[in-house]
Amino acid sequence: AAHQRKLDGLKAKIDEQEHILVTKEQEMALIMRQNEALRNHLIKRLKAYYLRGNTGFVDVTFSGRTLPELLLAQDAFRSLVTYDQELFKTYRESIIEIEGIKQAKQLEKTVLTQFYGDADTENAALAKTAAEQQELLQKVQAQKGLYQMALREMRKAESEMAVAIQRQAPSSTTRS
């Protein structure tokens, strides 16, 4: 019974690890979708920047905006690019962290599965040993019963012989 509780506990831990793995895979899929959406957004932003190009002498000369406005727009765009780079870095770190957790949980699940298999094998060996002991006990009890029956028959024969000897003993003394 205690061994079965141990097996049930290991099975519950394996199920828990599987659940955690599924959860981490879902988290990773979500991050990958967010990462892809951000990547597409950044590509559009970069295309717009490269089509427009850097603020040059021609832009300053022929633009309807002032030089400070043009430089402010360029700085704002650079800030957005820096922000996007940091966001990508965060996503990459999240993916690496989730992959590490996923690998650790997979390893833990493998170890628990091995423990469960070992415990199951041990349980089968214990059951076999218990069955062998039960069979041996039954044989011993059967032999004990046979010995007791033989002992009763021997005592009965002994008492019958004693009675027979006592009957013959007085008749032998009367003949002499």
GROMACS .gro file of C-alpha atoms in nm:
model
  176
    1ALA     CA    1   0.000   0.000   0.000
    2ALA     CA    2   0.281   0.243   0.087
    3HIS     CA    3   0.461   0.143  -0.228
    4GLN     CA    4   0.146   0.209  -0.432
    5ARG     CA    5   0.114   0.555  -0.274
    6LYS     CA    6   0.474   0.620  -0.378
    7LEU     CA    7   0.391   0.512  -0.735
    8ASP     CA    8   0.080   0.731  -0.736
    9GLY     CA    9   0.287   1.027  -0.612
   10LEU     CA   10   0.543   0.977  -0.887
   11LYS     CA   11   0.267   0.948  -1.147
   12ALA     CA   12   0.113   1.274  -1.019
   13LYS     CA   13   0.450   1.448  -1.045
   14ILE     CA   14   0.495   1.321  -1.402
   15ASP     CA   15   0.149   1.452  -1.493
   16GLU     CA   16   0.237   1.787  -1.333
   17GLN     CA   17   0.559   1.806  -1.535
   18GLU     CA   18   0.367   1.735  -1.855
   19HIS     CA   19   0.123   2.014  -1.768
   20ILE     CA   20   0.410   2.257  -1.701
   21LEU     CA   21   0.572   2.161  -2.032
   22VAL     CA   22   0.249   2.228  -2.222
   23THR     CA   23   0.212   2.563  -2.044
   24LYS     CA   24   0.569   2.664  -2.129
   25GLU     CA   25   0.518   2.563  -2.492
   26GLN     CA   26   0.205   2.780  -2.504
   27GLU     CA   27   0.395   3.072  -2.348
   28MET     CA   28   0.671   3.028  -2.602
   29ALA     CA   29   0.423   3.018  -2.892
   30LEU     CA   30   0.266   3.341  -2.763
   31ILE     CA   31   0.605   3.512  -2.736
   32MET     CA   32   0.696   3.392  -3.085
   33ARG     CA   33   0.371   3.540  -3.224
   34GLN     CA   34   0.437   3.869  -3.044
   35ASN     CA   35   0.795   3.864  -3.168
   36GLU     CA   36   0.679   3.806  -3.526
   37ALA     CA   37   0.426   4.092  -3.503
   38LEU     CA   38   0.694   4.324  -3.365
   39ARG     CA   39   0.936   4.214  -3.635
   40ASN     CA   40   0.683   4.292  -3.908
   41HIS     CA   41   0.615   4.632  -3.752
   42LEU     CA   42   0.988   4.706  -3.731
   43ILE     CA   43   1.038   4.605  -4.094
   44LYS     CA   44   0.770   4.853  -4.199
   45ARG     CA   45   0.932   5.121  -3.987
   46LEU     CA   46   1.277   5.051  -4.130
   47LYS     CA   47   1.143   5.055  -4.487
   48ALA     CA   48   0.991   5.396  -4.423
   49TYR     CA   49   1.318   5.523  -4.277
   50TYR     CA   50   1.534   5.389  -4.558
   51LEU     CA   51   1.295   5.518  -4.825
   52ARG     CA   52   1.307   5.857  -4.664
   53GLY     CA   53   1.677   5.832  -4.582
   54ASN     CA   54   1.887   6.043  -4.348
   55THR     CA   55   1.819   6.411  -4.308
   56GLY     CA   56   2.062   6.565  -4.550
   57PHE     CA   57   2.145   6.905  -4.693
   58VAL     CA   58   1.879   6.868  -4.963
   59ASP     CA   59   1.609   6.785  -4.705
   60VAL     CA   60   1.699   7.088  -4.498
   61THR     CA   61   1.705   7.316  -4.801
   62PHE     CA   62   1.382   7.207  -4.971
   63SER     CA   63   1.173   7.089  -4.674
   64GLY     CA   64   0.879   7.288  -4.551
   65ARG     CA   65   0.989   7.209  -4.194
   66THR     CA   66   1.261   7.375  -3.999
   67LEU     CA   67   1.596   7.213  -3.925
   68PRO     CA   68   1.513   7.154  -3.555
   69GLU     CA   69   1.188   6.978  -3.657
   70LEU     CA   70   1.375   6.755  -3.903
   71LEU     CA   71   1.643   6.671  -3.646
   72LEU     CA   72   1.377   6.606  -3.381
   73ALA     CA   73   1.197   6.364  -3.617
   74GLN     CA   74   1.526   6.186  -3.690
   75ASP     CA   75   1.607   6.160  -3.315
   76ALA     CA   76   1.257   6.030  -3.244
   77PHE     CA   77   1.300   5.763  -3.512
   78ARG     CA   78   1.638   5.661  -3.367
   79SER     CA   79   1.476   5.638  -3.023
   80LEU     CA   80   1.209   5.409  -3.168
   81VAL     CA   81   1.472   5.189  -3.329
   82THR     CA   82   1.662   5.167  -2.999
   83TYR     CA   83   1.339   5.082  -2.817
   84ASP     CA   84   1.261   4.812  -3.074
   85GLN     CA   85   1.610   4.666  -3.036
   86GLU     CA   86   1.564   4.650  -2.658
   87LEU     CA   87   1.225   4.488  -2.705
   88PHE     CA   88   1.376   4.225  -2.935
   89LYS     CA   89   1.648   4.164  -2.681
   90THR     CA   90   1.383   4.113  -2.412
   91TYR     CA   91   1.194   3.870  -2.634
   92ARG     CA   92   1.510   3.674  -2.708
   93GLU     CA   93   1.592   3.654  -2.337
   94SER     CA   94   1.237   3.538  -2.262
   95ILE     CA   95   1.262   3.268  -2.527
   96ILE     CA   96   1.599   3.153  -2.393
   97GLU     CA   97   1.462   3.148  -2.037
   98ILE     CA   98   1.152   2.952  -2.136
   99GLU     CA   99   1.362   2.708  -2.338
  100GLY     CA  100   1.584   2.655  -2.033
  101ILE     CA  101   1.284   2.598  -1.809
  102LYS     CA  102   1.131   2.367  -2.068
  103GLN     CA  103   1.452   2.163  -2.091
  104ALA     CA  104   1.479   2.143  -1.712
  105LYS     CA  105   1.117   2.030  -1.681
  106GLN     CA  106   1.166   1.777  -1.961
  107LEU     CA  107   1.471   1.640  -1.782
  108GLU     CA  108   1.281   1.629  -1.453
  109LYS     CA  109   0.995   1.448  -1.628
  110THR     CA  110   1.243   1.197  -1.773
  111VAL     CA  111   1.395   1.136  -1.430
  112LEU     CA  112   1.051   1.097  -1.272
  113THR     CA  113   0.947   0.858  -1.548
  114GLN     CA  114   1.262   0.655  -1.481
  115PHE     CA  115   1.186   0.655  -1.107
  116TYR     CA  116   0.830   0.549  -1.181
  117GLY     CA  117   0.955   0.265  -1.403
  118ASP     CA  118   1.202   0.155  -1.137
  119ALA     CA  119   0.936   0.173  -0.867
  120ASP     CA  120   0.695  -0.022  -1.088
  121THR     CA  121   0.961  -0.288  -1.146
  122GLU     CA  122   1.030  -0.298  -0.774
  123ASN     CA  123   0.657  -0.327  -0.707
  124ALA     CA  124   0.633  -0.622  -0.947
  125ALA     CA  125   0.934  -0.787  -0.778
  126LEU     CA  126   0.775  -0.734  -0.436
  127ALA     CA  127   0.446  -0.879  -0.558
  128LYS     CA  128   0.630  -1.181  -0.701
  129THR     CA  129   0.821  -1.229  -0.374
  130ALA     CA  130   0.498  -1.201  -0.174
  131ALA     CA  131   0.332  -1.460  -0.400
  132GLU     CA  132   0.631  -1.694  -0.360
  133GLN     CA  133   0.623  -1.649   0.018
  134GLN     CA  134   0.249  -1.716   0.023
  135GLU     CA  135   0.301  -2.033  -0.184
  136LEU     CA  136   0.580  -2.145   0.047
  137LEU     CA  137   0.362  -2.076   0.351
  138GLN     CA  138   0.083  -2.287   0.203
  139LYS     CA  139   0.328  -2.573   0.137
  140VAL     CA  140   0.464  -2.550   0.492
  141GLN     CA  141   0.112  -2.547   0.636
  142ALA     CA  142   0.018  -2.850   0.421
  143GLN     CA  143   0.332  -3.036   0.537
  144LYS     CA  144   0.255  -2.939   0.898
  145GLY     CA  145  -0.093  -3.084   0.858
  146LEU     CA  146   0.050  -3.404   0.712
  147TYR     CA  147   0.303  -3.430   0.997
  148GLN     CA  148   0.029  -3.376   1.255
  149MET     CA  149  -0.188  -3.640   1.090
  150ALA     CA  150   0.107  -3.881   1.079
  151LEU     CA  151   0.178  -3.806   1.447
  152ARG     CA  152  -0.185  -3.878   1.540
  153GLU     CA  153  -0.176  -4.204   1.346
  154MET     CA  154   0.150  -4.300   1.516
  155ARG     CA  155   0.004  -4.221   1.861
  156LYS     CA  156  -0.309  -4.419   1.777
  157ALA     CA  157  -0.097  -4.709   1.658
  158GLU     CA  158   0.115  -4.677   1.973
  159SER     CA  159  -0.190  -4.689   2.198
  160GLU     CA  160  -0.332  -4.981   2.000
  161MET     CA  161   0.000  -5.164   2.035
  162ALA     CA  162   0.013  -5.085   2.405
  163VAL     CA  163  -0.337  -5.224   2.448
  164ALA     CA  164  -0.246  -5.531   2.242
  165ILE     CA  165   0.072  -5.584   2.447
  166GLN     CA  166  -0.122  -5.548   2.771
  167ARG     CA  167  -0.374  -5.806   2.650
  168GLN     CA  168  -0.100  -6.047   2.557
  169ALA     CA  169   0.099  -5.987   2.870
  170PRO     CA  170  -0.157  -6.131   3.115
  171SER     CA  171  -0.218  -6.428   2.892
  172SER     CA  172   0.158  -6.498   2.873
  173THR     CA  173   0.187  -6.488   3.252
  174THR     CA  174  -0.099  -6.733   3.290
  175ARG     CA  175   0.065  -6.985   3.057
  176SER     CA  176   0.384  -7.007   3.245
   0.00000   0.00000   0.00000
